[in-house]
Amino acid sequence: MNLALLGGLLGLGFVLGVLIAILEVYGPKILRLCASVYTWVFRSIPEILLLLLVWFGPSQFGVQISPFFAAVLALGLRSSAYQAEIFRGALQSIPSGQTLAARALGLSRLGTIRHILLPQALRLSLAGWGNEFAVVLKDTTLAYAIGVVEVMRQARYIASRNFPLTLPAYILVALLFLAATYFGLFVIGKLEERLRIPGLEARR
Amino acid sequence: MLLRVVDLHKRYGREEVLKGVSFFLEKGETKVIIGPSGTGKSTLLRCINRLTEPDRGRIWLEDVEITSPKVNINRIRAQIGFVFQDFNLFTHLTALDNVRLGLMRVKGMGKKEATARALQELARVGLADKAKAYPAELSGGQQQRVSIARALAMDPKLILFDEPTSALDPELIGEVLAVMEDLAKSGMTMLVVTHEMGFARSVADEIIFMEKGVILEQGPPEQIFYSPKHPRTAEFLRRITDLYGGNR
Ligand SMILES: Nc1ncnc2c1ncn2[C@@H]1O[C@H](COP(=O)(O)OP(=O)(O)OP(=O)(O)O)[C@@H](O)[C@H]1O
Ligand SMILES: [Mg+2]
């Protein structure tokens, strides 16, 4: 359950994050402002509050959404704001000469973003992305507050039925998170290695 | 006439960088622009393909007005090569991909055809064996030659060079100038900003001396170098030979 949640929120966060970063850097002024407000809002509200807002908000207007969907939405929106900042930093660190050369070839603004800037920015943001992964992995346990049957909740079940198992259950959960983080960062590390541009970045 | 520039003006804030520049370029001609730093040479080149928007004045490439608001500027830029002082190769792409990007993404050429064409241009600048190398694995001279191949692959009507050797170590300048000289001889139309007086003298059909946003003098190399009409031209040439030596 946590993994599905993680996949959902990272995916949502990634797509939105990249879009918002592009708007923030290259969009028209008004959209740029919207993007800045967006990242400000979703980085300011405590995640547990955000979760509750998304969960209870719609039901006030008679719209029922599943706790799982609410969790993906709330955590995904929040993650997208952080991911947008990661990509924005990466986009802005690309030297302006890259854009000049692309435009001089006759590439359109969009073509330049797609073929020149995005591929470079995605590589540059891998390290930041690894960090975000480690953070949101732990955030998935918050979904327990709105009743998603995720791993923390299951540990609580076990603990409430069989008191002596409380500590082992929590330790098991901790171990699961250790393993998941290790595995995730391992994959991202491999990806970084695969995508390293020869001669450009220092080897580790 | 291949390129015609008429009364070009450009201002950055309160500073007027181009104050009415006019000149033309015939097909197959090489003209070299010289002049002190901060004179507006780069600005002029960038106005020609509208990487920088001029404030006033008109530019024609053959019979198409580049400065017309209706023109599709991307189509125009695809016909004008631009070689930058610091190469600006796409750092995430191999030499081959750098050269074929424009063919595939701007001209819509198929991969096979684009690859063949790109390899041909890399061979032309003497880098057939470096097709798989990334920019960071190449010397400055090699990078600049790749960037010339990238421009050439587009079949440009004209190539603009903005101090193509100024970022290079002295021992690497020669290989780039040699490629440019071959190009000029092969009939390419070129507009070159450079401090390489040897190149200007031996390759240029005409030299344009610019200072403070205006063209002070233009004429064949013999005139500019041996009997300049304007005292500022003579003074500039004296200073530049002191700085860079006379025979390069
Ligand atoms: N984007 C810009 N914004 C503001 N001022 C600029 C900009 N680009 C150039 N300038 C100014 O315009 C003037 C002319 O610059 P330009 O780069 O065209 O000169 P140049 O003749 O190419 O000089 P150099 O030989 O040093 O390359 C300079 O004073 C410069 O500071
Ligand atoms: Mg310049």
Short mmCIF file of C-alpha atoms and ligand atoms in Angstrom, two decimals:
data_model
loop_
_atom_site.label_atom_id
_atom_site.label_comp_id
_atom_site.label_asym_id
_atom_site.label_seq_id
_atom_site.Cartn_x
_atom_site.Cartn_y
_atom_site.Cartn_z
CA MET A 1 0.00 0.00 0.00
CA ASN A 2 2.75 2.41 0.88
CA LEU A 3 4.49 1.62 -2.38
CA ALA A 4 1.37 2.27 -4.45
CA LEU A 5 0.94 5.51 -2.56
CA LEU A 6 4.58 6.38 -3.13
CA GLY A 7 4.34 5.61 -6.84
CA GLY A 8 1.18 7.66 -7.20
CA LEU A 9 2.40 10.70 -5.36
CA LEU A 10 5.85 10.71 -6.91
CA GLY A 11 4.36 10.36 -10.38
CA LEU A 12 1.87 13.14 -9.82
CA GLY A 13 4.52 15.27 -8.16
CA PHE A 14 6.98 14.70 -11.00
CA VAL A 15 4.64 15.61 -13.84
CA LEU A 16 3.25 18.66 -12.05
CA GLY A 17 6.67 19.61 -10.73
CA VAL A 18 8.32 19.66 -14.17
CA LEU A 19 5.42 21.60 -15.65
CA ILE A 20 5.45 24.17 -12.89
CA ALA A 21 9.21 24.57 -13.05
CA ILE A 22 9.00 25.25 -16.79
CA LEU A 23 6.26 27.79 -16.24
CA GLU A 24 8.21 29.38 -13.44
CA VAL A 25 11.27 29.87 -15.61
CA TYR A 26 9.92 30.32 -19.13
CA GLY A 27 6.23 31.08 -18.75
CA PRO A 28 4.54 34.42 -19.34
CA LYS A 29 4.63 36.73 -16.33
CA ILE A 30 1.15 35.91 -15.05
CA LEU A 31 1.73 32.14 -15.13
CA ARG A 32 5.12 32.66 -13.56
CA LEU A 33 3.44 34.38 -10.66
CA CYS A 34 0.84 31.60 -10.34
CA ALA A 35 3.62 29.00 -10.27
CA SER A 36 5.45 30.88 -7.54
CA VAL A 37 2.31 31.18 -5.45
CA TYR A 38 1.64 27.49 -5.97
CA THR A 39 5.05 26.37 -4.72
CA TRP A 40 4.83 28.81 -1.84
CA VAL A 41 1.40 27.53 -0.73
CA PHE A 42 2.19 23.83 -0.97
CA ARG A 43 5.53 24.16 0.72
CA SER A 44 4.08 26.18 3.60
CA ILE A 45 1.12 24.11 4.79
CA PRO A 46 2.09 21.28 7.15
CA GLU A 47 1.56 18.03 5.31
CA ILE A 48 -0.72 16.52 7.91
CA LEU A 49 -2.98 19.58 7.66
CA LEU A 50 -2.91 19.39 3.88
CA LEU A 51 -3.89 15.76 4.06
CA LEU A 52 -6.85 16.50 6.28
CA LEU A 53 -7.92 19.44 4.13
CA VAL A 54 -7.95 17.36 0.95
CA TRP A 55 -9.69 14.52 2.74
CA PHE A 56 -12.42 16.52 4.51
CA GLY A 57 -12.69 19.41 2.05
CA PRO A 58 -14.58 17.65 -0.77
CA SER A 59 -16.88 15.73 1.57
CA GLN A 60 -18.23 19.07 2.85
CA PHE A 61 -19.53 19.60 -0.67
CA GLY A 62 -20.90 16.09 -0.96
CA VAL A 63 -18.02 14.70 -3.00
CA GLN A 64 -16.67 11.48 -1.52
CA ILE A 65 -13.15 10.54 -2.46
CA SER A 66 -11.35 7.47 -1.25
CA PRO A 67 -8.73 7.98 1.47
CA PHE A 68 -6.12 6.54 -0.85
CA PHE A 69 -6.90 9.03 -3.59
CA ALA A 70 -6.95 11.89 -1.09
CA ALA A 71 -3.54 10.84 0.20
CA VAL A 72 -2.03 10.64 -3.31
CA LEU A 73 -3.49 14.02 -4.17
CA ALA A 74 -2.40 15.82 -1.01
CA LEU A 75 1.08 14.35 -0.83
CA GLY A 76 1.50 14.57 -4.62
CA LEU A 77 0.62 18.25 -4.73
CA ARG A 78 3.01 18.93 -1.93
CA SER A 79 5.78 16.91 -3.53
CA SER A 80 5.21 18.65 -6.87
CA ALA A 81 5.99 21.97 -5.20
CA TYR A 82 9.30 20.64 -3.89
CA GLN A 83 10.12 18.90 -7.15
CA ALA A 84 9.33 22.11 -9.04
CA GLU A 85 11.96 23.88 -6.97
CA ILE A 86 14.49 21.14 -7.70
CA PHE A 87 13.89 21.42 -11.45
CA ARG A 88 13.79 25.18 -11.42
CA GLY A 89 17.23 25.23 -9.85
CA ALA A 90 18.48 22.78 -12.46
CA LEU A 91 16.95 24.68 -15.37
CA GLN A 92 18.39 27.96 -14.19
CA SER A 93 21.85 26.50 -13.77
CA ILE A 94 22.06 25.66 -17.48
CA PRO A 95 24.27 28.27 -19.18
CA SER A 96 22.35 30.67 -21.43
CA GLY A 97 24.66 29.76 -24.32
CA GLN A 98 22.81 26.45 -24.67
CA THR A 99 19.57 28.28 -25.37
CA LEU A 100 21.26 30.78 -27.68
CA ALA A 101 22.82 28.00 -29.75
CA ALA A 102 19.53 26.13 -29.99
CA ARG A 103 17.57 29.20 -31.06
CA ALA A 104 20.30 30.13 -33.53
CA LEU A 105 19.81 26.73 -35.19
CA GLY A 106 16.15 27.57 -35.71
CA LEU A 107 14.71 25.52 -32.87
CA SER A 108 11.51 26.97 -31.40
CA ARG A 109 11.15 27.89 -27.73
CA LEU A 110 9.37 24.64 -27.01
CA GLY A 111 11.81 22.61 -29.09
CA THR A 112 14.66 24.15 -27.13
CA ILE A 113 13.06 23.24 -23.82
CA ARG A 114 12.29 19.72 -24.98
CA HIS A 115 15.52 18.76 -26.72
CA ILE A 116 18.14 20.85 -24.95
CA LEU A 117 17.02 22.13 -21.57
CA LEU A 118 14.87 19.33 -20.16
CA PRO A 119 17.35 16.51 -20.81
CA GLN A 120 20.07 18.52 -19.12
CA ALA A 121 17.88 19.65 -16.23
CA LEU A 122 16.58 16.15 -15.53
CA ARG A 123 20.14 14.87 -15.18
CA LEU A 124 21.09 17.78 -12.95
CA SER A 125 18.12 17.20 -10.68
CA LEU A 126 18.68 13.49 -10.04
CA ALA A 127 20.52 14.11 -6.78
CA GLY A 128 17.80 16.42 -5.50
CA TRP A 129 15.24 13.92 -6.63
CA GLY A 130 16.87 11.18 -4.57
CA ASN A 131 16.51 13.38 -1.55
CA GLU A 132 12.85 14.07 -2.29
CA PHE A 133 12.25 10.33 -2.67
CA ALA A 134 13.66 9.63 0.78
CA VAL A 135 11.46 12.35 2.28
CA VAL A 136 8.17 11.40 0.67
CA LEU A 137 8.69 7.71 1.33
CA LYS A 138 8.30 8.50 5.01
CA ASP A 139 5.41 10.85 4.34
CA THR A 140 3.35 7.92 3.13
CA THR A 141 2.90 6.87 6.75
CA LEU A 142 0.92 10.07 7.31
CA ALA A 143 -1.88 8.64 5.18
CA TYR A 144 -2.67 6.58 8.25
CA ALA A 145 -4.25 9.68 9.79
CA ILE A 146 -7.08 9.58 7.26
CA GLY A 147 -7.57 5.84 7.44
CA VAL A 148 -5.51 4.45 4.58
CA VAL A 149 -4.52 0.93 5.58
CA GLU A 150 -0.83 1.45 5.16
CA VAL A 151 2.03 -0.17 6.93
CA MET A 152 1.90 1.97 10.09
CA ARG A 153 -1.75 1.21 10.57
CA GLN A 154 -1.10 -2.48 10.19
CA ALA A 155 1.60 -2.29 12.80
CA ARG A 156 -0.90 -0.62 15.12
CA TYR A 157 -3.43 -3.39 14.51
CA ILE A 158 -0.92 -5.98 15.49
CA ALA A 159 0.13 -3.99 18.52
CA SER A 160 -3.42 -3.44 19.72
CA ARG A 161 -4.31 -7.11 19.48
CA ASN A 162 -1.15 -8.56 20.83
CA PHE A 163 0.68 -6.20 23.13
CA PRO A 164 4.03 -8.08 23.39
CA LEU A 165 4.41 -7.77 19.62
CA THR A 166 4.30 -3.96 19.69
CA LEU A 167 8.01 -3.32 19.64
CA PRO A 168 8.85 -6.05 17.08
CA ALA A 169 6.10 -4.76 14.78
CA TYR A 170 7.47 -1.22 14.86
CA ILE A 171 11.01 -2.45 14.37
CA LEU A 172 9.85 -4.43 11.38
CA VAL A 173 8.27 -1.32 9.89
CA ALA A 174 11.48 0.62 10.46
CA LEU A 175 13.43 -2.11 8.70
CA LEU A 176 11.03 -2.01 5.78
CA PHE A 177 11.63 1.71 5.39
CA LEU A 178 15.37 1.26 5.64
CA ALA A 179 15.25 -1.31 2.88
CA ALA A 180 12.96 0.75 0.67
CA THR A 181 15.13 3.85 0.99
CA TYR A 182 18.25 1.87 0.32
CA PHE A 183 16.74 0.28 -2.76
CA GLY A 184 15.33 3.55 -4.09
CA LEU A 185 18.56 5.45 -3.68
CA PHE A 186 20.44 2.55 -5.22
CA VAL A 187 18.26 2.76 -8.33
CA ILE A 188 18.68 6.53 -8.54
CA GLY A 189 22.43 6.17 -8.08
CA LYS A 190 22.55 3.67 -10.94
CA LEU A 191 20.50 6.03 -13.06
CA GLU A 192 22.90 8.87 -12.31
CA GLU A 193 25.77 6.68 -13.41
CA ARG A 194 23.98 5.64 -16.59
CA LEU A 195 23.16 9.21 -17.51
CA ARG A 196 26.50 10.72 -16.57
CA ILE A 197 27.90 12.71 -19.44
CA PRO A 198 31.45 11.57 -20.21
CA GLY A 199 34.07 14.11 -19.34
CA LEU A 200 31.61 16.55 -17.84
CA GLU A 201 30.91 15.33 -14.34
CA ALA A 202 33.40 14.02 -11.84
CA ARG A 203 33.24 10.28 -11.22
CA ARG A 204 32.44 9.14 -7.75
CA MET B 1 22.91 40.75 -52.76
CA LEU B 2 22.75 38.01 -50.14
CA LEU B 3 22.58 40.14 -47.00
CA ARG B 4 21.62 43.78 -46.73
CA VAL B 5 21.65 45.68 -43.46
CA VAL B 6 20.23 49.19 -43.46
CA ASP B 7 20.48 51.76 -40.69
CA LEU B 8 20.49 49.33 -37.76
CA HIS B 9 19.98 50.79 -34.30
CA LYS B 10 20.10 49.12 -30.91
CA ARG B 11 20.04 50.60 -27.45
CA TYR B 12 20.55 48.93 -24.09
CA GLY B 13 19.03 51.22 -21.48
CA ARG B 14 20.65 54.61 -21.96
CA GLU B 15 23.56 53.26 -23.94
CA GLU B 16 23.18 53.32 -27.71
CA VAL B 17 25.20 50.32 -28.89
CA LEU B 18 24.42 50.46 -32.63
CA LYS B 19 23.94 53.91 -34.11
CA GLY B 20 22.89 53.30 -37.65
CA VAL B 21 24.92 50.51 -39.20
CA SER B 22 24.57 49.73 -42.90
CA PHE B 23 26.46 47.30 -45.10
CA PHE B 24 25.88 44.40 -47.44
CA LEU B 25 27.33 41.04 -48.32
CA GLU B 26 27.43 39.44 -51.76
CA LYS B 27 27.04 35.70 -52.19
CA GLY B 28 30.35 33.92 -51.64
CA GLU B 29 31.94 36.90 -49.98
CA THR B 30 33.83 36.93 -46.68
CA LYS B 31 33.77 40.14 -44.71
CA VAL B 32 35.66 40.62 -41.46
CA ILE B 33 34.52 43.06 -38.79
CA ILE B 34 37.19 44.50 -36.53
CA GLY B 35 37.00 47.08 -33.80
CA PRO B 36 37.62 47.75 -30.12
CA SER B 37 35.85 45.89 -27.34
CA GLY B 38 32.36 47.09 -26.46
CA THR B 39 31.84 48.59 -29.90
CA GLY B 40 28.73 46.56 -30.69
CA LYS B 41 30.20 43.86 -32.95
CA SER B 42 28.49 40.98 -31.14
CA THR B 43 25.29 42.96 -30.89
CA LEU B 44 25.37 43.53 -34.65
CA LEU B 45 25.80 39.81 -35.40
CA ARG B 46 23.02 38.87 -33.00
CA CYS B 47 20.68 41.41 -34.55
CA ILE B 48 21.21 39.78 -37.94
CA ASN B 49 19.46 36.57 -36.87
CA ARG B 50 17.42 38.40 -34.26
CA LEU B 51 18.84 36.62 -31.27
CA THR B 52 18.78 40.25 -30.20
CA GLU B 53 15.90 42.39 -31.47
CA PRO B 54 17.11 45.57 -33.17
CA ASP B 55 15.24 48.76 -32.25
CA ARG B 56 15.27 50.26 -35.73
CA GLY B 57 16.59 49.49 -39.18
CA ARG B 58 15.95 46.73 -41.71
CA ILE B 59 17.74 43.56 -42.74
CA TRP B 60 17.20 41.43 -45.83
CA LEU B 61 18.42 37.93 -46.53
CA GLU B 62 18.18 37.76 -50.31
CA ASP B 63 14.66 39.08 -50.91
CA VAL B 64 13.20 38.17 -47.53
CA GLU B 65 13.05 40.90 -44.94
CA ILE B 66 14.30 39.38 -41.66
CA THR B 67 13.15 42.37 -39.65
CA SER B 68 9.57 42.13 -40.88
CA PRO B 69 7.24 41.22 -38.01
CA LYS B 70 5.50 38.68 -40.23
CA VAL B 71 8.56 36.60 -40.93
CA ASN B 72 8.96 33.11 -39.41
CA ILE B 73 12.22 33.78 -37.63
CA ASN B 74 12.97 30.11 -36.95
CA ARG B 75 12.91 29.47 -40.70
CA ILE B 76 15.34 32.34 -41.22
CA ARG B 77 17.66 31.26 -38.43
CA ALA B 78 17.88 27.78 -39.93
CA GLN B 79 19.44 29.45 -42.99
CA ILE B 80 21.99 31.48 -41.05
CA GLY B 81 24.78 29.65 -39.24
CA PHE B 82 26.09 31.13 -36.01
CA VAL B 83 29.44 30.22 -34.49
CA PHE B 84 29.94 31.47 -30.94
CA GLN B 85 33.08 32.54 -29.14
CA ASP B 86 32.62 29.83 -26.51
CA PHE B 87 31.28 27.16 -28.89
CA ASN B 88 28.04 26.50 -27.01
CA LEU B 89 27.92 22.86 -28.01
CA PHE B 90 25.04 21.00 -26.39
CA THR B 91 26.82 19.42 -23.46
CA HIS B 92 24.54 16.38 -23.15
CA LEU B 93 24.95 15.33 -26.77
CA THR B 94 27.79 13.68 -28.68
CA ALA B 95 29.50 15.52 -31.51
CA LEU B 96 27.37 13.56 -33.96
CA ASP B 97 24.13 14.41 -32.14
CA ASN B 98 25.14 18.05 -31.92
CA VAL B 99 25.53 18.18 -35.68
CA ARG B 100 22.41 16.24 -36.58
CA LEU B 101 20.04 17.82 -34.05
CA GLY B 102 19.17 20.73 -36.33
CA LEU B 103 18.74 18.42 -39.32
CA MET B 104 16.29 16.21 -37.47
CA ARG B 105 14.48 18.68 -35.22
CA VAL B 106 14.43 21.77 -37.40
CA LYS B 107 14.57 20.40 -40.93
CA GLY B 108 12.65 17.23 -40.13
CA MET B 109 15.19 15.01 -41.86
CA GLY B 110 15.11 11.26 -41.17
CA LYS B 111 17.68 9.78 -38.83
CA LYS B 112 19.61 7.84 -41.44
CA GLU B 113 19.96 10.72 -43.84
CA ALA B 114 20.79 13.14 -41.01
CA THR B 115 23.48 10.83 -39.68
CA ALA B 116 25.11 10.51 -43.08
CA ARG B 117 25.05 14.25 -43.56
CA ALA B 118 26.39 14.94 -40.06
CA LEU B 119 29.26 12.50 -40.50
CA GLN B 120 30.11 14.15 -43.78
CA GLU B 121 30.30 17.57 -42.10
CA LEU B 122 32.37 16.20 -39.23
CA ALA B 123 34.77 14.75 -41.79
CA ARG B 124 34.92 18.13 -43.49
CA VAL B 125 36.23 19.74 -40.29
CA GLY B 126 38.59 16.81 -39.72
CA LEU B 127 36.70 15.16 -36.86
CA ALA B 128 35.21 12.01 -38.39
CA ASP B 129 36.81 9.95 -35.61
CA LYS B 130 35.27 12.06 -32.85
CA ALA B 131 31.62 11.52 -33.73
CA LYS B 132 30.93 9.61 -30.52
CA ALA B 133 32.79 12.01 -28.24
CA TYR B 134 30.98 14.39 -25.89
CA PRO B 135 31.94 18.08 -25.90
CA ALA B 136 33.67 17.79 -22.54
CA GLU B 137 35.95 15.14 -24.03
CA LEU B 138 37.15 17.44 -26.81
CA SER B 139 39.73 20.21 -26.87
CA GLY B 140 38.56 23.77 -27.42
CA GLY B 141 39.71 23.69 -31.03
CA GLN B 142 37.87 20.45 -31.66
CA GLN B 143 34.72 21.80 -30.00
CA GLN B 144 34.80 24.88 -32.18
CA ARG B 145 35.21 22.71 -35.28
CA VAL B 146 32.20 20.63 -34.23
CA SER B 147 30.21 23.83 -33.83
CA ILE B 148 31.25 24.86 -37.35
CA ALA B 149 30.11 21.44 -38.61
CA ARG B 150 26.82 21.96 -36.75
CA ALA B 151 26.32 25.23 -38.62
CA LEU B 152 27.40 23.77 -41.97
CA ALA B 153 25.04 20.81 -41.76
CA MET B 154 22.07 23.16 -42.04
CA ASP B 155 23.20 24.27 -45.51
CA PRO B 156 23.23 27.90 -44.43
CA LYS B 157 23.21 30.76 -46.91
CA LEU B 158 25.50 32.64 -44.58
CA ILE B 159 27.55 31.92 -41.47
CA LEU B 160 28.16 34.48 -38.75
CA PHE B 161 31.29 34.01 -36.64
CA ASP B 162 31.62 35.91 -33.36
CA GLU B 163 35.27 35.81 -32.33
CA PRO B 164 35.50 32.08 -33.01
CA THR B 165 39.09 31.78 -31.78
CA SER B 166 39.12 34.18 -28.85
CA ALA B 167 38.45 31.47 -26.26
CA LEU B 168 41.16 29.16 -27.59
CA ASP B 169 44.69 28.49 -26.46
CA PRO B 170 47.13 29.95 -29.00
CA GLU B 171 48.21 26.54 -30.29
CA LEU B 172 44.60 25.61 -31.12
CA ILE B 173 43.72 28.75 -33.06
CA GLY B 174 45.37 27.58 -36.27
CA GLU B 175 43.22 24.50 -36.78
CA VAL B 176 40.02 26.54 -36.54
CA LEU B 177 41.27 29.30 -38.81
CA ALA B 178 42.33 26.67 -41.36
CA VAL B 179 38.79 25.26 -41.45
CA MET B 180 37.37 28.76 -41.87
CA GLU B 181 39.81 29.57 -44.64
CA ASP B 182 38.79 26.40 -46.50
CA LEU B 183 35.17 27.39 -46.11
CA ALA B 184 35.79 30.85 -47.50
CA LYS B 185 37.61 29.35 -50.47
CA SER B 186 34.80 26.89 -51.10
CA GLY B 187 32.45 29.83 -51.67
CA MET B 188 30.64 30.05 -48.34
CA THR B 189 29.35 33.52 -47.48
CA MET B 190 30.80 34.54 -44.13
CA LEU B 191 30.70 37.49 -41.76
CA VAL B 192 33.48 37.18 -39.21
CA VAL B 193 34.21 39.21 -36.11
CA THR B 194 37.82 38.53 -35.13
CA HIS B 195 41.03 39.95 -33.76
CA GLU B 196 43.07 37.62 -35.98
CA MET B 197 44.60 40.17 -38.31
CA GLY B 198 46.51 37.58 -40.31
CA PHE B 199 43.25 35.84 -41.15
CA ALA B 200 41.57 39.15 -41.95
CA ARG B 201 44.38 40.16 -44.26
CA SER B 202 44.62 36.91 -46.19
CA VAL B 203 41.01 35.69 -46.29
CA ALA B 204 38.69 38.71 -46.17
CA ASP B 205 37.34 40.25 -49.34
CA GLU B 206 36.57 43.33 -47.35
CA ILE B 207 37.20 44.59 -43.84
CA ILE B 208 34.75 46.63 -41.81
CA PHE B 209 36.16 48.75 -39.01
CA MET B 210 33.61 49.53 -36.33
CA GLU B 211 33.90 51.82 -33.37
CA LYS B 212 31.31 53.00 -30.83
CA GLY B 213 28.36 51.64 -32.75
CA VAL B 214 29.19 52.97 -36.21
CA ILE B 215 31.19 51.76 -39.18
CA LEU B 216 34.09 54.17 -39.49
CA GLU B 217 35.70 52.64 -42.54
CA GLN B 218 35.35 49.67 -44.86
CA GLY B 219 37.37 48.46 -47.77
CA PRO B 220 39.67 45.76 -49.11
CA PRO B 221 42.40 44.52 -46.72
CA GLU B 222 45.15 46.39 -48.60
CA GLN B 223 43.41 49.69 -48.00
CA ILE B 224 42.60 49.05 -44.35
CA PHE B 225 46.01 47.68 -43.44
CA TYR B 226 48.32 49.79 -45.59
CA SER B 227 46.54 53.05 -46.30
CA PRO B 228 43.67 53.48 -43.86
CA LYS B 229 41.63 56.61 -44.53
CA HIS B 230 40.53 57.11 -40.97
CA PRO B 231 43.07 57.93 -38.25
CA ARG B 232 41.13 55.77 -35.75
CA THR B 233 41.59 52.74 -38.00
CA ALA B 234 45.34 53.22 -38.07
CA GLU B 235 45.45 53.68 -34.32
CA PHE B 236 43.35 50.57 -33.67
CA LEU B 237 45.54 48.45 -35.96
CA ARG B 238 48.68 49.67 -34.26
CA ARG B 239 47.26 48.73 -30.87
CA ILE B 240 46.00 45.33 -31.98
CA THR B 241 49.34 44.33 -33.53
CA ASP B 242 51.06 45.32 -30.30
CA LEU B 243 48.59 43.14 -28.43
CA TYR B 244 48.38 40.08 -30.60
CA GLY B 245 51.54 40.27 -32.74
CA GLY B 246 51.43 40.99 -36.43
CA ASN B 247 51.68 37.77 -38.32
CA ARG B 248 48.90 35.54 -37.18
N1 LIG C 1 22.26 42.00 -23.09
C1 LIG C 1 22.83 43.19 -22.83
N2 LIG C 1 22.31 44.02 -21.92
C2 LIG C 1 22.86 45.22 -21.66
N3 LIG C 1 23.96 45.69 -22.29
C3 LIG C 1 24.53 44.93 -23.21
C4 LIG C 1 24.00 43.63 -23.54
N4 LIG C 1 24.78 43.09 -24.51
C5 LIG C 1 25.73 43.99 -24.76
N5 LIG C 1 25.60 45.10 -24.00
C6 LIG C 1 26.45 46.30 -24.02
O1 LIG C 1 26.54 46.71 -25.35
C7 LIG C 1 27.86 47.15 -25.65
C8 LIG C 1 28.36 46.44 -26.90
O2 LIG C 1 28.52 45.08 -26.60
P1 LIG C 1 29.02 44.03 -27.67
O3 LIG C 1 29.10 42.74 -26.97
O4 LIG C 1 28.15 44.10 -28.86
O5 LIG C 1 30.46 44.56 -28.03
P2 LIG C 1 31.61 43.86 -28.85
O6 LIG C 1 32.04 44.82 -29.89
O7 LIG C 1 31.17 42.53 -29.30
O8 LIG C 1 32.76 43.72 -27.77
P3 LIG C 1 33.82 42.53 -27.54
O9 LIG C 1 34.93 42.76 -28.51
O10 LIG C 1 34.25 42.74 -26.12
O11 LIG C 1 33.11 41.24 -27.74
C9 LIG C 1 28.69 46.91 -24.43
O12 LIG C 1 28.88 48.12 -23.75
C10 LIG C 1 27.85 45.99 -23.59
O13 LIG C 1 28.04 46.24 -22.24
MG MG C 2 31.74 40.53 -28.83
#
